[in-house]
C-alpha positions as a printed Julia matrix, in Angstrom:
867×3 Matrix{Float64}:
   0.0    0.0     0.0
   2.83   2.42    0.85
   4.08   2.29   -2.78
   0.74   3.51   -4.1
   0.13   7.08   -5.17
  -3.66   6.68   -5.1
  -5.67   5.45   -2.12
  -9.41   4.87   -1.95
 -11.09   7.05    0.66
 -12.27   3.93    2.49
  -8.62   3.01    3.06
  -7.76   6.1     5.13
  -8.55   7.57    8.55
  -7.36  10.31   10.93
  -4.05   8.57   11.61
  -2.85   9.08    8.03
  -2.82  12.87    7.72
   0.84  12.85    6.67
  -0.06  10.69    3.66
  -3.46  11.98    2.57
  -3.8   15.41    4.22
  -6.37  16.63    6.71
  -9.42  16.76    4.45
  -9.03  13.24    3.08
  -8.23  11.82    6.51
 -11.44  13.29    7.9
 -13.48  12.07    4.93
 -12.14   8.56    5.42
 -13.04   8.7     9.11
 -16.5   10.09    8.3
 -17.22   7.2     5.95
 -16.79   4.81    8.9
 -19.4    6.5    11.12
 -22.71   4.68   11.13
 -25.44   6.61    9.34
 -23.07   9.16    7.78
 -23.01   9.06    3.97
 -19.87  10.32    2.24
 -19.61  10.46   -1.58
 -17.1    7.87   -2.81
 -13.75   8.72   -4.3
 -10.0    8.45   -3.94
  -7.01  10.46   -2.79
  -3.78  11.27   -4.65
  -1.28  11.12   -1.78
   1.36  13.59   -0.64
   3.97  11.24   -2.09
   2.83  12.36   -5.54
   3.15  16.02   -4.55
   6.66  15.48   -3.18
   7.64  13.73   -6.38
   6.51  16.73   -8.42
   8.51  19.13   -6.22
  11.59  16.91   -6.22
  11.66  16.56  -10.01
  11.38  20.34  -10.4
  14.52  21.89   -8.83
  13.27  25.4    -9.56
  10.21  24.77   -7.34
  12.48  23.66   -4.47
  14.7   26.73   -4.86
  11.7   29.05   -4.88
  10.29  27.3    -1.81
  13.56  27.83    0.07
  13.42  31.53   -0.82
   9.79  31.73    0.32
  10.73  30.23    3.7
  13.29  33.01    4.23
  11.17  35.96    3.11
   9.97  38.61    5.57
   6.27  37.95    6.11
   5.59  41.71    6.08
   6.85  41.84    2.48
   3.54  41.06    0.8
   4.87  41.81   -2.67
   7.68  39.25   -2.31
   5.21  36.66   -1.01
   2.86  37.37   -3.9
   5.65  37.15   -6.5
   7.33  34.01   -5.15
   3.99  32.27   -4.59
   2.91  32.99   -8.18
   6.24  31.68   -9.52
   5.91  28.43   -7.55
   2.31  27.95   -8.71
   3.24  28.48  -12.37
   6.15  26.06  -12.01
   4.03  23.33  -10.4
   1.18  23.7   -12.89
   3.61  23.55  -15.81
   5.23  20.32  -14.57
   3.76  17.3   -16.47
   2.21  14.6   -14.33
   4.52  11.55  -14.69
   3.09   8.8   -16.88
   2.95   6.14  -14.14
   1.18   8.52  -11.76
  -1.27   9.61  -14.47
  -1.97   5.96  -15.26
  -2.71   5.18  -11.61
  -5.12   8.15  -11.38
  -6.82   7.19  -14.67
  -7.19   3.62  -13.43
  -8.89   4.86  -10.25
 -11.24   6.97  -12.39
 -12.1    3.95  -14.51
 -13.12   2.04  -11.4
 -15.3    4.93  -10.18
 -16.72   5.91  -13.54
 -14.46   7.71  -15.99
 -17.21   9.82  -17.52
 -18.72  10.84  -14.19
 -18.38  14.3   -12.68
 -16.03  14.84   -9.74
 -15.08  17.41   -7.15
 -11.29  17.87   -7.05
 -10.29  19.16   -3.64
  -7.03  20.13   -1.96
  -6.06  18.18    1.17
  -2.95  19.66    2.82
  -1.17  18.01    5.74
  -1.55  21.18    7.83
  -5.3   21.64    7.43
  -8.37  20.6     9.43
  -6.38  20.42   12.67
  -7.77  21.33   16.11
  -5.65  24.5    16.15
  -5.79  25.56   12.49
  -8.54  24.67   10.05
  -7.08  26.33    6.91
 -10.69  26.77    5.77
 -10.72  28.3     2.27
  -6.93  28.58    2.05
  -6.45  26.01   -0.73
  -8.54  25.36   -3.83
 -11.55  23.17   -4.65
 -12.91  22.58   -8.16
 -16.46  21.32   -8.71
 -18.01  19.26  -11.53
 -14.76  18.31  -13.25
 -15.38  15.81  -16.07
 -12.88  13.59  -17.9
  -9.34  12.31  -17.1
  -7.54  15.18  -18.83
  -9.46  17.85  -16.91
  -9.04  15.98  -13.64
  -5.25  15.69  -14.07
  -5.08  19.42  -14.86
  -7.1   20.29  -11.75
  -4.98  18.01   -9.54
  -1.96  20.1   -10.61
  -3.9   23.27   -9.81
  -4.68  21.91   -6.33
  -1.0   21.17   -5.74
  -0.18  24.71   -6.82
  -2.8   26.25   -4.53
  -0.63  25.36   -1.54
   1.27  28.54   -2.45
  -1.49  31.11   -2.75
  -0.72  34.31   -0.9
  -3.49  33.68    1.64
  -2.26  30.13    2.37
   1.37  31.25    2.81
   0.39  34.03    5.24
  -1.98  31.75    7.16
   0.8   29.18    7.67
   3.19  31.87    8.83
   0.7   33.21   11.38
   0.34  29.7    12.81
   4.1   29.13   12.92
   4.08  26.38   10.27
   7.19  25.91    8.09
   6.2   25.95    4.4
   8.71  23.17    3.65
   7.02  20.78    6.1
   3.55  21.04    4.52
   2.58  18.75    1.64
  -0.49  18.52   -0.53
  -2.71  15.55   -1.28
  -5.75  15.82   -3.55
  -9.21  14.32   -3.05
 -11.11  13.27   -6.18
 -14.68  12.68   -5.04
 -17.86  11.79   -6.88
 -19.91  14.91   -7.49
 -23.23  15.41   -5.69
 -25.87  17.52   -7.45
 -27.88  18.71   -4.47
 -31.26  20.31   -4.05
 -29.82  22.22   -1.08
 -26.48  22.5     0.64
 -24.73  24.48    3.31
 -22.78  24.5     6.54
 -23.58  22.97    9.93
 -21.81  24.24   13.05
 -22.29  21.83   15.94
 -21.6   24.69   18.36
 -22.72  28.3    18.04
 -19.76  29.93   16.23
 -20.55  33.35   17.74
 -21.29  32.59   21.41
 -19.41  29.3    21.62
 -22.42  27.55   23.18
 -21.78  23.82   22.72
 -25.45  22.79   23.04
 -26.63  25.14   20.29
 -26.13  24.15   16.63
 -26.61  26.43   13.64
 -27.43  25.36   10.09
 -26.8   27.65    7.1
 -28.71  26.46    4.03
 -29.26  27.52    0.43
 -30.4   26.03   -2.88
 -28.02  24.23   -5.23
 -24.28  23.88   -4.62
 -22.72  25.26   -1.47
 -20.46  27.53   -3.49
 -23.21  30.18   -3.47
 -22.98  30.42    0.32
 -19.19  30.15    0.59
 -18.65  32.86   -2.0
 -21.21  35.18   -0.39
 -23.42  35.15   -3.47
 -26.54  34.71   -1.33
 -27.54  35.09    2.29
 -28.37  31.67    3.71
 -31.37  30.49    5.64
 -30.22  30.1     9.25
 -31.72  27.51   11.6
 -30.79  27.42   15.29
 -31.3   24.0    16.88
 -31.17  23.11   20.55
 -32.25  19.94   22.37
 -33.74  18.4    19.24
 -35.88  21.32   18.08
 -35.54  24.44   15.96
 -35.58  27.37   18.4
 -35.2   30.09   15.76
 -35.02  30.44   12.0
 -34.28  33.25    9.57
 -35.39  32.61    5.98
 -33.59  34.76    3.39
 -34.55  35.8    -0.12
 -32.25  33.52   -2.11
 -32.22  35.09   -5.57
 -29.37  33.04   -7.01
 -27.88  29.58   -6.84
 -24.82  27.81   -8.25
 -25.55  24.7   -10.32
 -23.51  22.23  -12.39
 -23.11  22.45  -16.17
 -23.54  19.29  -18.23
 -20.11  19.65  -19.85
 -18.36  20.41  -16.57
 -17.92  23.46  -14.39
 -20.6   25.52  -12.66
 -22.87  28.46  -13.37
 -24.92  31.03  -11.49
 -28.67  30.83  -12.09
 -31.61  32.97  -11.05
 -34.17  31.31   -8.79
 -37.77  31.77   -9.77
 -39.45  34.52   -7.71
 -42.06  32.31   -6.01
 -39.31  30.0    -4.69
 -36.85  32.59   -3.42
 -38.38  32.9     0.06
 -39.1   29.23    0.47
 -36.86  27.59    3.12
 -34.09  25.43    1.74
 -34.78  22.89    4.52
 -37.76  21.92    6.62
 -37.46  22.1    10.4
 -37.47  18.29   10.54
 -34.6   18.14    8.07
 -32.6   20.72   10.06
 -33.07  18.67   13.24
 -32.11  15.45   11.44
 -28.97  17.13   10.06
 -27.96  18.3    13.55
 -28.42  14.74   14.86
 -25.94  13.61   12.2
 -23.63  16.43   13.23
 -23.74  15.34   16.87
 -22.72  11.83   15.8
 -19.77  13.29   13.86
 -18.86  15.59   16.75
 -18.83  12.64   19.17
 -16.47  10.72   16.86
 -13.96  13.57   16.57
 -14.47  14.6    20.23
 -14.77  18.31   19.47
 -17.25  20.71   17.8
 -17.29  20.5    14.0
 -17.78  22.75   10.98
 -19.52  20.41    8.51
 -20.26  20.89    4.8
 -23.37  19.0     3.71
 -25.53  18.4     0.66
 -29.17  17.27    0.43
 -29.93  15.12   -2.61
 -33.06  12.98   -3.08
 -33.95  13.51    0.59
 -30.62  12.11    1.8
 -27.84  14.11    3.5
 -24.31  13.63    2.15
 -21.35  14.93    4.17
 -18.57  16.31    2.0
 -16.3   17.76    4.69
 -15.91  18.04    8.45
 -13.28  20.06   10.25
 -12.84  21.28   13.84
 -14.17  24.74   14.71
 -10.88  26.36   15.71
 -12.31  29.74   16.8
 -14.15  28.44   19.88
 -12.65  29.17   23.26
 -11.99  25.84   25.04
 -13.99  24.85   28.13
 -12.12  24.12   31.39
 -12.06  20.49   32.47
 -14.44  20.07   35.41
 -14.48  16.3    35.76
 -18.28  16.18   35.96
 -21.4   16.98   33.94
 -22.7   19.72   36.26
 -23.21  23.31   35.17
 -20.27  25.59   35.93
 -19.66  29.34   35.61
 -16.05  30.47   35.27
 -14.58  33.98   35.66
 -11.37  35.01   33.88
  -8.3   35.46   36.09
  -6.44  37.38   33.38
  -8.96  40.23   33.33
  -8.31  40.81   37.02
  -4.55  40.43   36.69
  -4.39  42.68   33.61
  -2.77  39.99   31.47
  -5.14  38.33   29.03
  -2.43  36.81   26.81
  -2.06  33.02   26.88
   0.42  31.49   29.29
   2.78  28.59   28.66
   2.36  25.36   30.6
   4.96  26.11   33.26
   3.48  29.58   33.67
  -0.12  28.63   34.33
   0.79  25.57   36.43
   2.99  27.73   38.71
   0.17  30.25   39.11
  -2.22  27.42   39.97
   0.19  26.1    42.62
   0.63  29.52   44.27
  -2.95  30.82   43.94
  -5.25  31.22   46.92
  -8.2   29.48   45.19
  -8.44  26.6    42.69
  -7.92  27.71   39.1
  -8.75  25.95   35.87
  -6.85  26.25   32.6
  -8.43  26.66   29.18
  -6.9   28.17   26.06
  -3.71  28.98   27.99
  -5.7   31.19   30.39
  -6.86  30.6    33.95
 -10.4   30.74   35.31
 -12.03  30.54   38.74
 -15.23  28.51   39.18
 -17.75  30.8    40.93
 -20.79  28.54   40.57
 -21.21  27.74   44.27
 -20.81  31.38   45.29
 -23.48  32.35   42.77
 -25.82  29.68   44.08
 -26.75  31.2    47.47
 -28.19  34.73   47.82
 -25.72  36.08   50.39
 -22.5   34.92   48.75
 -23.94  35.86   45.34
 -24.52  39.48   46.38
 -21.02  39.77   47.85
 -19.42  38.24   44.76
 -21.31  40.44   42.32
 -20.48  43.52   44.35
 -16.77  42.71   44.52
 -16.44  41.72   40.87
 -18.58  44.64   39.74
 -16.26  47.1    41.43
 -13.32  45.49   39.66
 -14.94  45.1    36.24
 -18.62  45.99   35.6
 -18.64  43.87   32.45
 -17.92  40.73   34.48
 -20.84  41.55   36.77
 -23.16  42.12   33.81
 -22.09  38.84   32.19
 -22.75  36.94   35.43
 -26.14  38.6    35.82
 -26.98  37.57   32.25
 -26.41  33.94   33.24
 -28.35  34.33   36.49
 -31.31  36.02   34.79
 -31.94  32.87   32.77
 -32.88  31.15   36.0
 -32.09  27.62   34.87
 -28.3   27.35   34.74
 -26.98  28.13   38.23
 -28.41  25.88   40.97
 -30.15  27.57   43.9
 -28.73  26.77   47.33
 -29.87  28.09   50.73
 -27.77  30.57   52.64
 -25.45  29.04   55.22
 -26.6   28.63   58.83
 -27.03  32.15   60.27
 -25.08  31.03   63.33
 -22.02  30.36   61.2
 -19.53  32.91   59.89
 -20.58  34.88   56.81
 -19.07  33.43   53.63
 -16.28  35.52   52.14
 -16.84  38.29   54.67
 -14.68  41.41   54.6
 -11.62  41.39   56.91
 -11.95  43.19   60.21
 -10.89  46.84   60.12
  -7.49  47.99   61.41
  -6.31  51.28   62.84
  -4.87  53.96   60.58
  -1.16  53.51   61.28
   1.67  53.62   58.73
   3.66  51.34   60.99
   1.31  48.55   59.91
   2.48  48.96   56.31
   6.08  49.07   57.45
   5.71  45.8    59.35
   4.1   44.11   56.36
   6.85  45.22   53.98
   9.57  44.14   56.42
   7.84  40.76   56.87
   7.86  40.31   53.09
  11.55  41.2    52.78
  12.5   38.76   55.52
  10.51  35.97   53.92
  12.08  36.67   50.52
  15.58  36.57   52.03
  14.79  33.22   53.64
  13.48  31.93   50.3
  16.65  33.01   48.49
  18.9   31.33   51.06
  16.86  28.14   51.0
  16.82  27.87   47.21
  20.55  28.56   46.86
  21.52  25.33   48.61
  19.11  23.02   46.73
  19.22  21.22   43.38
  17.63  18.25   41.65
  14.56  16.62   43.25
  15.38  18.31   46.58
  14.89  21.71   44.93
  11.41  20.8    43.72
  10.45  19.46   47.14
  11.71  22.71   48.67
   9.77  24.78   46.13
   6.55  22.96   46.97
   7.1   23.97   50.61
   7.96  27.51   49.48
   4.65  27.72   47.62
   2.85  27.18   50.91
   4.83  30.04   52.48
   4.03  32.08   49.35
   0.31  31.55   49.93
   0.67  32.32   53.64
   2.29  35.69   52.86
  -0.21  36.56   50.12
  -3.16  35.54   52.31
  -1.85  37.18   55.48
  -4.98  38.56   57.21
  -3.16  41.77   58.16
  -2.12  42.29   54.54
  -5.69  41.76   53.38
  -6.92  44.22   56.02
  -4.46  46.87   54.82
  -5.47  46.4    51.16
  -9.18  46.55   51.98
  -8.68  49.59   54.23
  -7.27  51.61   51.32
  -9.89  50.42   48.85
 -12.84  50.94   51.2
 -11.61  54.42   52.12
 -11.45  55.25   48.41
 -15.01  54.05   47.85
 -16.24  55.93   50.94
 -14.65  59.2    49.81
 -16.01  58.94   46.28
 -19.51  58.09   47.49
 -19.75  60.66   50.3
 -18.08  63.57   48.52
 -20.34  63.1    45.5
 -23.33  63.03   47.87
 -22.19  66.0    49.98
 -20.33  68.14   47.4
 -21.62  66.86   44.04
 -18.06  66.0    43.04
 -17.28  62.75   41.19
 -14.19  60.67   41.92
 -12.7   63.13   44.4
 -10.47  60.39   45.82
  -8.47  60.37   42.59
  -6.83  63.68   43.52
  -6.65  62.9    47.24
  -4.51  59.82   46.53
  -1.89  61.59   44.37
   1.7   60.76   45.41
   0.57  58.46   48.19
   3.51  56.93   50.07
   4.75  53.33   49.81
   3.51  52.72   46.26
   6.26  50.53   44.86
   4.83  50.57   41.32
   4.56  54.34   40.96
   8.03  54.67   42.5
   9.26  52.31   39.75
   8.12  54.73   37.04
   9.65  57.74   38.74
  12.93  55.87   39.34
  13.34  55.42   35.59
  13.18  59.21   35.25
  16.21  59.32   37.57
  18.01  56.85   35.29
  17.26  59.17   32.35
  18.82  62.05   34.32
  22.11  60.13   34.41
  21.96  59.24   30.7
  20.76  62.61   29.32
  24.06  64.57   29.52
  26.05  61.72   27.89
  25.65  62.08   24.08
  27.68  58.99   23.2
  25.63  56.9    25.63
  22.37  58.24   24.18
  23.54  57.46   20.62
  24.6   53.96   21.68
  21.27  53.23   23.39
  19.38  54.2    20.22
  20.96  51.18   18.52
  20.31  48.67   21.29
  18.01  45.75   20.44
  15.5   44.56   23.02
  16.84  41.03   23.34
  20.56  41.81   22.97
  23.13  42.22   25.79
  24.48  45.75   25.99
  25.52  46.71   29.54
  29.09  45.48   29.11
  29.57  47.45   25.87
  27.87  50.45   27.43
  30.51  50.62   30.17
  33.28  51.12   27.57
  31.87  54.49   26.44
  32.67  57.9    27.93
  30.23  58.19   30.82
  29.21  54.59   30.22
  30.11  53.24   33.67
  27.81  55.79   35.35
  24.96  54.97   32.97
  25.48  51.24   33.46
  25.54  51.61   37.24
  22.27  53.59   37.16
  20.57  50.91   35.04
  22.03  48.12   37.21
  20.74  49.8    40.36
  17.3   50.04   38.78
  17.45  46.35   37.84
  18.49  45.43   41.38
  15.24  46.97   42.6
  12.86  46.22   39.71
  14.59  43.69   37.44
  12.17  40.92   38.39
   9.36  42.71   36.54
   8.31  42.43   32.91
   5.26  42.57   30.67
   2.91  39.68   31.49
   4.84  39.03   34.69
   2.32  36.56   36.14
   3.66  34.08   33.56
   6.99  32.87   34.96
   8.18  32.0    31.46
   8.2   35.65   30.32
  11.72  37.21   30.19
  12.3   39.5    33.17
  13.96  42.91   32.79
  17.04  41.51   34.5
  17.2   38.86   31.76
  16.44  41.33   28.97
  17.37  44.87   30.12
  17.06  46.13   26.55
  13.29  46.17   27.09
  13.78  49.27   29.28
  15.78  51.24   26.73
  12.85  52.73   24.73
  11.29  54.11   27.94
  14.64  55.53   29.08
  15.12  57.28   25.72
  11.54  58.63   25.83
  12.32  60.09   29.27
  15.6   61.58   28.02
  13.71  63.29   25.19
  10.56  64.39   27.0
  11.74  65.51   30.47
  14.07  67.95   32.16
  16.48  66.9    34.96
  14.86  66.37   38.37
  11.45  65.54   36.89
  10.84  62.6    39.26
  11.14  64.64   42.42
   9.15  67.53   40.98
   6.31  65.28   39.82
   6.05  63.53   43.17
   6.07  66.8    45.08
   3.52  68.36   42.72
   1.19  65.41   43.26
   1.62  65.64   47.03
   0.82  69.37   46.97
  -2.27  68.85   44.78
  -3.53  66.18   47.16
  -2.91  68.47   50.14
  -4.69  71.4    48.47
  -7.6   69.17   47.55
  -7.88  67.98   51.12
  -7.97  71.56   52.44
 -10.55  72.58   49.83
 -12.83  69.61   50.53
 -12.68  70.05   54.31
 -13.35  73.79   54.1
 -16.39  73.26   51.86
 -17.75  70.57   54.15
 -17.37  72.71   57.28
 -19.48  75.4    55.62
 -22.41  72.96   55.44
 -24.98  72.02   58.02
 -23.46  69.37   60.3
 -20.22  70.27   58.53
 -17.83  69.59   61.4
 -18.96  65.97   61.64
 -18.7   65.48   57.87
 -15.27  67.14   57.78
 -13.97  65.07   60.69
 -15.17  61.8    59.09
 -13.71  62.84   55.75
 -10.36  63.76   57.34
 -10.19  60.33   58.97
 -10.85  58.69   55.62
  -8.31  60.86   53.78
  -5.66  59.9    56.34
  -6.71  56.28   55.98
  -6.58  56.21   52.19
  -3.16  57.9    52.12
  -1.87  55.46   54.73
  -2.94  52.29   52.96
  -3.65  52.88   49.26
   0.02  52.7    48.24
   0.34  49.26   49.83
  -2.24  47.97   47.32
   0.67  47.45   44.9
   3.09  45.74   47.27
   1.67  42.18   47.37
   2.02  41.9    43.57
   5.61  43.14   43.88
   6.22  40.46   46.51
   4.69  37.75   44.28
   6.78  38.77   41.27
   9.92  38.91   43.43
   9.26  35.33   44.52
   8.59  34.29   40.94
  11.98  35.67   39.92
  13.7   33.49   42.54
  11.68  30.44   41.51
  12.6   31.03   37.89
  16.32  31.4    38.56
  16.32  28.07   40.38
  14.23  26.29   37.73
  16.33  27.58   34.85
  19.44  26.33   36.67
  17.85  22.89   36.66
  16.96  23.25   32.97
  20.59  24.1    32.15
  21.76  21.02   34.09
  19.36  18.86   32.06
  20.68  20.35   28.81
  24.25  19.49   29.83
  23.11  15.96   30.67
  21.5   15.6    27.24
  18.02  15.26   28.72
  16.81  18.52   27.12
  17.66  20.04   23.76
  17.07  23.63   24.88
  16.45  24.91   28.38
  13.33  26.83   27.27
  11.73  23.46   26.45
  10.71  23.3    30.11
   8.38  26.28   29.56
   6.06  23.84   27.77
   6.0   21.44   30.71
   3.88  21.84   33.79
   5.72  22.14   37.1
   4.84  18.53   37.92
   6.06  17.29   34.52
   9.31  19.23   35.01
   9.62  17.66   38.48
   9.13  14.18   36.99
  11.84  14.77   34.37
  14.3   15.91   37.05
  13.47  12.87   39.23
  13.93  10.4    36.37
  16.79  12.3    34.67
  15.59  10.74   31.4
  14.71  12.43   28.14
  11.05  12.99   27.49
   9.11  12.95   24.25
  10.14  16.1    22.32
   6.88  15.79   20.38
   5.06  16.91   23.53
   6.97  20.19   23.49
   6.24  20.69   19.78
   2.53  20.06   20.37
   2.47  22.5    23.28
   4.3   25.12   21.2
   1.71  24.76   18.45
  -1.15  24.97   20.94
   0.39  28.09   22.51
   0.55  29.8    19.12
  -3.06  28.83   18.44
  -4.15  30.21   21.83
  -2.92  33.67   20.77
  -5.67  33.75   18.14
  -8.38  33.21   20.78
 -10.03  36.07   22.64
 -10.53  35.07   26.28
 -14.02  35.8    27.61
 -14.62  37.52   30.91
 -17.12  34.81   31.81
 -17.32  31.28   30.4
 -19.87  28.55   31.11
 -19.4   24.79   31.03
 -21.64  24.84   27.92
 -18.88  26.82   26.21
 -20.83  30.06   26.07
 -18.47  33.03   26.18
 -19.98  36.17   27.73
 -18.39  39.6    27.55
 -21.06  41.72   29.24
 -22.33  45.14   28.22
 -22.47  48.61   29.73
 -26.07  49.57   30.33
 -25.68  53.35   30.15
 -27.56  56.09   28.39
 -25.52  59.06   29.65
 -22.8   59.14   26.97
 -22.7   61.05   23.66
 -23.58  59.18   20.45
 -20.55  57.4    19.02
 -18.55  57.54   22.23
 -16.73  54.42   23.45
 -17.93  53.42   26.9
 -15.74  52.12   29.69
 -15.05  52.43   33.41
 -14.06  55.76   34.92
 -11.0   55.04   37.1
  -8.99  58.27   37.19
 -10.67  61.66   37.05
 -10.13  64.45   34.59
 -10.6   65.16   30.9
  -7.78  65.27   28.4
  -7.55  65.63   24.64
  -4.59  64.45   22.59
  -3.1   62.14   20.01
  -3.94  58.46   20.47
  -0.94  56.16   20.39
  -2.15  52.58   19.96
   0.54  50.33   21.45
   0.12  46.54   21.55
   3.71  45.78   22.59
   5.58  47.92   25.1
   8.75  47.47   23.03
   7.07  49.41   20.19
   6.12  52.39   22.34
   7.32  55.7    20.87
   5.55  58.31   22.95
   5.68  62.07   23.0
   4.61  64.24   25.91
   0.85  64.78   25.7
   0.11  61.49   23.93
  -2.75  59.29   25.12
  -1.76  55.64   25.44
  -4.33  53.17   24.04
  -3.61  49.5    24.69
  -5.2   46.16   25.5
  -4.07  45.99   29.12
  -1.39  47.38   31.41
   0.21  45.41   34.19
   2.74  47.12   36.54
   5.55  46.81   33.97
   3.85  49.51   31.88
   4.15  52.06   34.7
   7.41  53.63   33.42
   5.45  54.77   30.35
   2.82  56.5    32.49
   5.13  59.34   33.5
   5.25  60.65   29.92
   1.63  60.42   28.76
  -1.42  62.62   29.23
  -4.1   59.93   29.47
  -4.76  56.22   29.28
  -7.35  53.97   27.6
  -7.32  50.17   28.0
  -9.57  47.32   26.89
  -9.28  45.52   30.23
  -9.4   46.75   33.8
 -11.44  48.0    36.72
 -11.36  50.46   39.6
  -8.7   48.7    41.62
  -6.59  46.95   39.0
  -2.92  47.96   38.94
  -3.14  50.23   35.92
  -6.02  52.17   37.49
  -4.2   52.62   40.81
  -1.07  53.97   39.12
  -3.05  56.17   36.72
  -4.66  57.84   39.76
  -1.28  58.06   41.43
   0.08  60.02   38.45
  -3.12  62.02   37.92
  -3.79  60.6    34.42
  -7.37  60.82   33.14
  -8.11  57.16   32.45
 -10.91  55.0    31.1
 -10.5   51.21   31.22
 -12.62  48.28   30.08
 -13.25  49.86   26.66
 -14.14  46.88   24.48
 -12.23  46.88   21.18
 -10.38  50.13   21.93
  -7.22  49.14   20.03
  -9.33  48.25   16.99
 -11.79  51.15   17.08
  -9.26  53.92   17.81
  -6.72  54.33   15.02
  -3.17  55.28   15.9
  -2.59  59.01   15.54
  -6.24  60.1    15.79
  -7.21  62.81   18.24
  -9.38  61.59   21.08
 -10.86  63.03   24.25
 -10.71  60.89   27.4
 -13.4   61.59   29.98
 -11.79  59.98   33.01
 -14.44  61.26   35.4
 -17.43  59.96   33.45
 -15.95  56.86   31.81
 -16.09  57.34   28.05
 -13.84  58.24   25.11
 -14.71  60.47   22.14
 -12.99  60.11   18.77
 -12.61  63.68   17.48
 -11.39  63.35   13.9
């Protein structure tokens, strides 16, 4: 069999993708499912394709050039792709191969009509469907035409869209091969697409059927709007019947044509409800076989459904594994941590091991199961209140699920005699010494961790780390620490609520918290201004830094320049204090600033260009004075009111309280990231040891292992399957294409939530007001901090900001993010710096174009696009 170039579809299944490509492998598997009818045919294997490439040296040379081309050079891709296609199509099919294809046609019916369809080895995979990337030809008649169209299918592997799609999914062009399916043509009354899960919401129990008259090409090409049937639990729950004016039908001599549909038939449904339900039942059978939701192409001929393709739906966000069939509601961790990018296996498993509550992974992101807390009235109210203050869209999404009344179970409140579930920590006195003790406790614990790790290696290190994770959780969950955090947050909420009630002033706490003490994240941004002060008067150093690449070492070379030692020492001192931080720092696999100090250079150069010497001290003092003036103004206005002394005294106590504790809000994250840096140093030492022992190829391979898998490798000191790492790498790339939902149900429904407001101007983008003030300026849309090129007065627009973005905050006039809430890190630092800020603006980086003028209403929570 392995010497054959042509295999019958009944000979193949999912295990033979390398030989017959994804489409043919799925068709072969489909033909084995009871009750599923697949048109007969055969497959010209990838061996034939490789033979064509090998006998055409020019094609191989062009393919090598294509693999080296910059993927941003669309013209080069277009030119090289066209040259490869012309070369492949011009290469004669060898006589023995042509004879084998002709013989297969003779067995199936030489004069019959066929569909000739591409079947690449990279398509129809769980992480990349390649839908529409290669070519299909319908109603091809006769051996000569079929051979010509097989060549055209081979060539379609190199269309511009296919080349770019492979690049985006990290697939080497030289590793992908093309098979071709030659399948008996079906001349249907109706055809279309079945999605066994709702492709928009992700709901796994809802199927949608798109249907039209004639061949499915009319739907795929957008020639007509389809009828759409929505099916759930064995019945059609909604339908939309379109006016289908045209259809694509087969010509007797081969090929297809567009035809007009008679007027009286245009609004007739292409399927009956019973047929739609029967089709979905078939789809469920197919879905069960492939163990994931499917995108299925179907035809209806003589009352019988024929399945002509089935591929995984790759755009659905995965559902966390629960281990049961109960209903579950999950809330995104990344939206609270301001890092919605996917994490690698070591990253999310480390976060799970050090988190205070169980977390579930899906799509490289982490989620918390809140079902039980939603089930009883008391814990539900507390949860909605807490999450709503952090992110109103999460609250709205949860309320959408609750309003349905049939998804979340209803449980009674706990025994009134017992402690309240998830109650707020007891209050503490307003005393800065409390913060000092907490910080000192953290430093002592970190020093103990560093000493303990230094003396451990091999399995003993992992055992020690597991103990360290318990200490990690003890420090993070310290009741006194939680009391201090809550004291600052509750004082903020009290001030905003009472001062709006008493003085009609929104978000007054934003000014009252300017330059609050002990805020390690805001200090980090100001400290980089001090580094710029050292660099600014050194022209050779400035010129050198302009040529530094983010991932290249430079500190040693820097020290050789005039003034270089001083500049290096300033950067090193900064790294000693903040080098454990980086973008996406909750993922331990991300490179820290200490590992990649070049990541700081763009921000340093921005500060050199945009600020005068001494800016850090001036900015901090200006903020402190503004806060003090605001306090005096507020207290004076309150005392002028009836019962003013009482109001002023209460407000003064809360101002003192918020300034005592609000800065500490940032310290626990700093402590966590400091611990992560020590964990990482130890783990990478183990990875290097395994590389030297020949167990690993590269030390970064461990990033695609969970902590437990890494532990097992160290214990056994044996090589593991490198294919696992490759699979995890591919999955990680695929996860980047998925948008994580704020709320996800066990049915797969992804909910984003909506703002239910009618107090914003038409066309404005709505979000959460987190830092007061209004500012107008140029929008700079920045998706990667390394690409930031900011001028004073710019408004930063980005997806999310974790603490590592804080150095950029000193040079901007305002901030807009897609993710965030009142007390997320970006919001706290924006208030600290007095930046008008709106967060939680859905689609901000897509809807606001770079360079446009916008107005940020930080007090009222919306953004206007001005030009």
